[in-house]
Short mmCIF file of C-alpha atoms in Angstrom, two decimals:
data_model
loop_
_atom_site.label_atom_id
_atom_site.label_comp_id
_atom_site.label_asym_id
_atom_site.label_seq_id
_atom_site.Cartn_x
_atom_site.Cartn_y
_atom_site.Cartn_z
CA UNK A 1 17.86 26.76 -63.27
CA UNK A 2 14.30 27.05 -64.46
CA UNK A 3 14.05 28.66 -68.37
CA UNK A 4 10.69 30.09 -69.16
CA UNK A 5 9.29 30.19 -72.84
CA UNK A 6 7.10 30.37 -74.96
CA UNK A 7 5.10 27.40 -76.09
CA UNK A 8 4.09 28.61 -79.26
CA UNK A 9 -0.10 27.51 -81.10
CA UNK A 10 -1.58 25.57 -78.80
CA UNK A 11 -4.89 27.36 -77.98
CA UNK A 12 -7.47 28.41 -80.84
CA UNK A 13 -8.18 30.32 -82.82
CA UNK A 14 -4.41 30.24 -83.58
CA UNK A 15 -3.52 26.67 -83.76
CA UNK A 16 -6.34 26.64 -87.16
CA UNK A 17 -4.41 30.28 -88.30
CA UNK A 18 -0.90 29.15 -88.29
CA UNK A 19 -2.05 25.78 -89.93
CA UNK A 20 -4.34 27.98 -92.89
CA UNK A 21 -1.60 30.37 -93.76
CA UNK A 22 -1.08 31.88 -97.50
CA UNK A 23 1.87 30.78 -99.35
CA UNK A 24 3.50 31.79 -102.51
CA UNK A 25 0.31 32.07 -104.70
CA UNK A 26 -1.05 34.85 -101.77
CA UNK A 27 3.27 36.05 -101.52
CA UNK A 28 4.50 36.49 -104.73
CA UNK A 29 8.22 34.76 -104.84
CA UNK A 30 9.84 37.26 -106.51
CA UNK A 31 8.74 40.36 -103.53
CA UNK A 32 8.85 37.59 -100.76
CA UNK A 33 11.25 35.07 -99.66
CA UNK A 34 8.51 32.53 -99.46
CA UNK A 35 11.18 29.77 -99.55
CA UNK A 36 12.11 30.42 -95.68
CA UNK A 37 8.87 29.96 -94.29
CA UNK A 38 6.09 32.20 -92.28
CA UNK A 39 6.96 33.98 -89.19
CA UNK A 40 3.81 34.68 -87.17
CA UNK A 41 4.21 36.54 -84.10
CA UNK A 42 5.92 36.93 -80.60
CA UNK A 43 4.69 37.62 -77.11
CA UNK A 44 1.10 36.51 -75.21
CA UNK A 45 -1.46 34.81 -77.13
CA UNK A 46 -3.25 33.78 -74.01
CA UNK A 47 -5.63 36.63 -73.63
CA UNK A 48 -3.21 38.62 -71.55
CA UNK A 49 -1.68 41.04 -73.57
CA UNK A 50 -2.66 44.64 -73.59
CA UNK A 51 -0.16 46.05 -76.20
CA UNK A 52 -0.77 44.97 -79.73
CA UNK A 53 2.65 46.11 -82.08
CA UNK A 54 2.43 45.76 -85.91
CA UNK A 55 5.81 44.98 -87.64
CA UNK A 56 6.79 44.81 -90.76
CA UNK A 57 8.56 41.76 -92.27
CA UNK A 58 11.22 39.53 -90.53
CA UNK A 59 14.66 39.76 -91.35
CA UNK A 60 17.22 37.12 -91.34
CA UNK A 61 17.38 36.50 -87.01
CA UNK A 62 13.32 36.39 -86.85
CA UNK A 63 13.81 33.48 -89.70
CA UNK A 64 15.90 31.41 -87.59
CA UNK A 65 14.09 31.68 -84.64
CA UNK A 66 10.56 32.06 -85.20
CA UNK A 67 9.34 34.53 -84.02
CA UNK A 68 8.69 38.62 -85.05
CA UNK A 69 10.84 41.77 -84.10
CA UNK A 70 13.68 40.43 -82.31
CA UNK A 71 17.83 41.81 -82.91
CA UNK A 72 18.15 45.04 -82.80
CA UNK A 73 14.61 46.30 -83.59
CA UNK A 74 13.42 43.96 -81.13
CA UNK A 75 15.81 45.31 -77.68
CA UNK A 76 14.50 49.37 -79.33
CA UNK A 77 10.79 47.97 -79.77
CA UNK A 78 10.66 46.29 -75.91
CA UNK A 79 12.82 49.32 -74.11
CA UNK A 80 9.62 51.44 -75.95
CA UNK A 81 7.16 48.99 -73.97
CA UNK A 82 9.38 49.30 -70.45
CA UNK A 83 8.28 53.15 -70.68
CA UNK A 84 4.81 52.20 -70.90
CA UNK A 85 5.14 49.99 -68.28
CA UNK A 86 5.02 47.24 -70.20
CA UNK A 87 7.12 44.17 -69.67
CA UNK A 88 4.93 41.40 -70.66
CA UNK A 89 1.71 41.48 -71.88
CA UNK A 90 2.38 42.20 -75.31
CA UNK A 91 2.25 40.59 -78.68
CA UNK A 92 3.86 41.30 -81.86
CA UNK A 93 2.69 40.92 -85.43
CA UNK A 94 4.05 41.30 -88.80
CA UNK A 95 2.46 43.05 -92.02
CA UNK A 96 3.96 40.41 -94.03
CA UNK A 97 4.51 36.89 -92.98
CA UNK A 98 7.10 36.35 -95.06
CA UNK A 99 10.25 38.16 -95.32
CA UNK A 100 10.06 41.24 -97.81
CA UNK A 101 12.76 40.78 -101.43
CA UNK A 102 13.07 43.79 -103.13
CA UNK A 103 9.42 46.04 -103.10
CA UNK A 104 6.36 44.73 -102.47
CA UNK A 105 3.79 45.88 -105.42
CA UNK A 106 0.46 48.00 -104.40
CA UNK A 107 -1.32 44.90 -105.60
CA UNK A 108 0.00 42.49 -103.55
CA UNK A 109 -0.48 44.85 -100.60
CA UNK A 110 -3.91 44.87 -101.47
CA UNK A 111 -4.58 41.15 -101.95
CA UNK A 112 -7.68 40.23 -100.20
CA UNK A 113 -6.56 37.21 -99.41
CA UNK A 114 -3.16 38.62 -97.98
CA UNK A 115 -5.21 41.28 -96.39
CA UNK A 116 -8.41 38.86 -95.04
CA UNK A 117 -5.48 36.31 -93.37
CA UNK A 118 -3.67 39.07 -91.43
CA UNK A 119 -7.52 40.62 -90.62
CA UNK A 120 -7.75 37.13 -88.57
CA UNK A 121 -4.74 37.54 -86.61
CA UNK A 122 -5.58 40.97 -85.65
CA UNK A 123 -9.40 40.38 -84.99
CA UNK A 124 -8.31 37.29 -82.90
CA UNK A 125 -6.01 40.00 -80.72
CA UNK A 126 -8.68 42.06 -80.26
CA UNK A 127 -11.28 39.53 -79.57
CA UNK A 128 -11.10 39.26 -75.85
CA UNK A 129 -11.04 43.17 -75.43
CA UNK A 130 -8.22 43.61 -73.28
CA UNK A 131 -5.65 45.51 -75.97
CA UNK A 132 -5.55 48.66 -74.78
CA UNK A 133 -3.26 50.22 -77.56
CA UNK A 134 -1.48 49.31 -80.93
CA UNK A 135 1.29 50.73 -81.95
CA UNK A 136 2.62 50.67 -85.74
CA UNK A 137 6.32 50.18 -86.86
CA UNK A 138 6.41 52.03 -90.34
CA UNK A 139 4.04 52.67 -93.12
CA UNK A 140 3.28 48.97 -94.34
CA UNK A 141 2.35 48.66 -90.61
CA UNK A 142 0.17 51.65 -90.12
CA UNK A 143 -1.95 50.85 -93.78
CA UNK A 144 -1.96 47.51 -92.43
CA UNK A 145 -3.90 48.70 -89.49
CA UNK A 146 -6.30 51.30 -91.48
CA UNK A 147 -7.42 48.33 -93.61
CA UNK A 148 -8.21 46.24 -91.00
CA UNK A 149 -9.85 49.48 -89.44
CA UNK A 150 -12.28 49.98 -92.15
CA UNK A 151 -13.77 46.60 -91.68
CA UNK A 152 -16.76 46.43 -89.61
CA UNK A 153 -15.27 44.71 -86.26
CA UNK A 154 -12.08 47.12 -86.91
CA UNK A 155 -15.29 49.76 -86.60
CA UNK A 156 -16.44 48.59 -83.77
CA UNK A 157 -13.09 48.73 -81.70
CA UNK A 158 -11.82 51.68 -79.83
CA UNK A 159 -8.39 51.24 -78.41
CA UNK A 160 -5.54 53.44 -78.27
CA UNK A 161 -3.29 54.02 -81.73
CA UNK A 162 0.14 55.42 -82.77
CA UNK A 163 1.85 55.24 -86.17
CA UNK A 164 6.02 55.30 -85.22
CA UNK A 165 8.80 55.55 -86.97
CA UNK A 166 10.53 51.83 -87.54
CA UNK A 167 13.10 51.00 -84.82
CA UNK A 168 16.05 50.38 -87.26
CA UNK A 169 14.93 53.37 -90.26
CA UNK A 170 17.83 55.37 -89.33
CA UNK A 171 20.38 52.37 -90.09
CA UNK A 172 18.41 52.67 -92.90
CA UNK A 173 18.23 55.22 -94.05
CA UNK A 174 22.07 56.70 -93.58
CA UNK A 175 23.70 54.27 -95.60
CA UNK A 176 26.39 54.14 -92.99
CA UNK A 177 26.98 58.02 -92.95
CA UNK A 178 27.39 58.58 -89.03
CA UNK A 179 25.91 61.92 -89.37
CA UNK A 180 22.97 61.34 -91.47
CA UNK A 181 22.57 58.53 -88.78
CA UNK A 182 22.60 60.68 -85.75
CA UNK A 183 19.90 63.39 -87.13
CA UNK A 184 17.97 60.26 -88.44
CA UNK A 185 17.75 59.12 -85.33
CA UNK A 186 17.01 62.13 -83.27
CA UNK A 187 13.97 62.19 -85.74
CA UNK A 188 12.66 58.99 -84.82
CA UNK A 189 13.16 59.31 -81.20
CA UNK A 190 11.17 62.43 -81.60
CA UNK A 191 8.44 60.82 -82.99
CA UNK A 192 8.41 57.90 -80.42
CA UNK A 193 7.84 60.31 -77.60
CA UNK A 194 5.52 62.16 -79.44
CA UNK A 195 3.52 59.14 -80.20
CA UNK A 196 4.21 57.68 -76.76
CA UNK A 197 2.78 60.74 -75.48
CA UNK A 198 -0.51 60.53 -77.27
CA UNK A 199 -0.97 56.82 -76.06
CA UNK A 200 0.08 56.93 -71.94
CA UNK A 201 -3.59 57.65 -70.72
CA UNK A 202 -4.68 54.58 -73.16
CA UNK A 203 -2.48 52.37 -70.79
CA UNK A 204 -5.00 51.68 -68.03
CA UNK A 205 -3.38 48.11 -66.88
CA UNK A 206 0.36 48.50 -67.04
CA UNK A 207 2.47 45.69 -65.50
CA UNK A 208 4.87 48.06 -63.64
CA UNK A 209 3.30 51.45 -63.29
CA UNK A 210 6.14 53.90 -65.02
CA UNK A 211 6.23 57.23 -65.24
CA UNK A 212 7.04 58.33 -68.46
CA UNK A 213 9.98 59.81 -69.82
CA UNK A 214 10.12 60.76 -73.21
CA UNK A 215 13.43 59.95 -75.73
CA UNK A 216 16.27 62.02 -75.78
CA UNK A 217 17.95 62.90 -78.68
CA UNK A 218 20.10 59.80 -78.93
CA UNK A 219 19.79 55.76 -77.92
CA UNK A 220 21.11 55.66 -74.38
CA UNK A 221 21.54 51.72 -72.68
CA UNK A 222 17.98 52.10 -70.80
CA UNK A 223 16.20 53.18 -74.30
CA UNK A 224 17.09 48.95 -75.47
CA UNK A 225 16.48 46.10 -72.95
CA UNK A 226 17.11 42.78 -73.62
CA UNK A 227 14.12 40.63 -74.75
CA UNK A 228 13.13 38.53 -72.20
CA UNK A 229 13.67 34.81 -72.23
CA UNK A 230 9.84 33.72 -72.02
CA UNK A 231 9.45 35.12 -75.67
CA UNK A 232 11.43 32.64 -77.21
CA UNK A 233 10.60 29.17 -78.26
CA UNK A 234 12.25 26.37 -75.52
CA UNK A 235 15.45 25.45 -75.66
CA UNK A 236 16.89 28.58 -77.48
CA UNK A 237 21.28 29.42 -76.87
CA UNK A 238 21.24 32.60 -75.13
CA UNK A 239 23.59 34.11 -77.25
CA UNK A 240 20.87 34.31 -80.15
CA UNK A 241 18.53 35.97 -77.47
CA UNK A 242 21.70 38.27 -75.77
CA UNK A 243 23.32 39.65 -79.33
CA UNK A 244 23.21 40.48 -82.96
CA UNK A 245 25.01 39.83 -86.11
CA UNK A 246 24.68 36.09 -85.55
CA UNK A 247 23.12 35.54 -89.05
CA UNK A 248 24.20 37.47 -92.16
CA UNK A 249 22.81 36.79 -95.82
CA UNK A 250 25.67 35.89 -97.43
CA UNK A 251 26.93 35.62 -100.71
CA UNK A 252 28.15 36.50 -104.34
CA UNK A 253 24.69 37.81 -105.85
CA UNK A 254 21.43 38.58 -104.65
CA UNK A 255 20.28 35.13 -105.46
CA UNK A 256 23.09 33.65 -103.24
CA UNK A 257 22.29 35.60 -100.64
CA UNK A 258 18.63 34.89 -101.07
CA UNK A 259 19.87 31.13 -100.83
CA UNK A 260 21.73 31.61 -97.73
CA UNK A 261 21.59 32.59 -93.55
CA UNK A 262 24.85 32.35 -92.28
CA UNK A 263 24.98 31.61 -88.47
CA UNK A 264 28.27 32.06 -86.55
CA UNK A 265 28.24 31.83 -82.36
CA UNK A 266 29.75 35.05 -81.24
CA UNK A 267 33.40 35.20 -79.81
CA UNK A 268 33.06 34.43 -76.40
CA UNK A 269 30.68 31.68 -76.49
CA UNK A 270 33.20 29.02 -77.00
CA UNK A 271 36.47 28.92 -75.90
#
């Protein structure tokens, strides 16, 4: 059985990006977990993509494998490309590199240096002029996209753009009340098709032409699709690509949590 995947920086201008990355004096330690490492991005970074998505920070499963917007958010985020027609040429950024502790302060947002590194990842997307449209997960995302906008090759660029909602707000946002939950997530579904709406004629080279359908007003099992194996660095179990809940910050305090991803193999996988 063959396994596709993704073979990571081995082309510039990202093999001199992901060895010139900001650390702790650009990501303040006590708003970042520094201590864990960058995570820089997931999808095409052959020239091939035509979908450019802006994240936010990685949680705990993006830290253990490497790459941005996978769990949960991750199925939401790629059953969103399916109804563009999208099923692989993509790529996914963060806003941060670096996992998010606490509140990030308005002056580490607007670090120049944290700004001017994430400027190069996006400019290098945009280079070859085939992204078509970016779409924005959240508010860090979207003012992460308006800065690099005001530059003067952000200017120059006319592509398709959509500010959404963040795949996993509602979870969020309801502090486990089921029926905060449910109108939380009407909302966002809501805005995805609204948004989705606004980009469609943007998407001039789909991979699988697709009629769109807009959201309805809860997740059904088409709205998340699993994220496909050629995303993921080689070698990787399939049970950390098929499920969730496999790592869990765990501990007594916030420090020991901080400290500590806790991986357990779901039930099933060994017997």
């Amino acid at each position: 059985m063959s396994h596709p995947f993704d073979p990571g920086y081995v082309a510039e201008p990202f093999l001199t990006l992901c060895s010139e990355y900001p650390g702790a004096d650009v990501y303040p330690p006590d708003q970042f977990r520094t201590e864990w490492g960058p995570i820089f991005h997931r999808g095409r970074l052959d020239g091939s993509a035509r979908i450019l998505v802006i994240g936010q920070d990685p949680a705990q499963h993006e830290t253990v494998i490497r790459r941005s917007l996978v769990g949960e958010a991750g199925r939401r985020a790629q059953g969103l490309l399916r109804k563009l027609g999208m099923t692989r040429s993509y790529v996914f950024i963060n806003t941060y590199l670096y996992s998010v502790y606490g509140s990030v302060k308005a002056r580490t947002r607007k670090d120049l240096r944290l700004v001017d590194y994430r400027n190069r990842w996006i400019h290098a997307l945009l280079a070859g002029g085939r992204i078509e449209v970016v779409l924005a997960f959240g508010r860090v995302a979207d003012e992460a996209w308006r800065f690099w906008k005001a530059t003067p090759a952000g200017e120059s660029i006319d592509v398709g753009y959509a500010a959404l909602t963040h795949p996993t707000q509602p979870e969020s946002a309801s502090n486990g009340d089921k029926v905060k939950l449910a109108e939380a997530t009407s909302a966002l579904l809501r805005n995805w098709s609204k948004a989705l709406q606004a980009v469609v004629p943007r998407v001039r080279h789909p991979d699988v032409p697709t009629p769109f359908v807009a959201y309805g007003d809860a997740w059904v099992d088409d709205d998340r699709i699993g994220i496909p194996e050629f995303d993921f660095p080689a070698g990787l179990p399939a049970w950390m690509r098929e499920q969730d809940g496999w790592a869990r910050r765990v501990g007594p305090d916030d420090l020991a949590k901080r400290r500590n991803i806790t991986i357990r193999i779901p039930k099933g996988v060994v017997t």
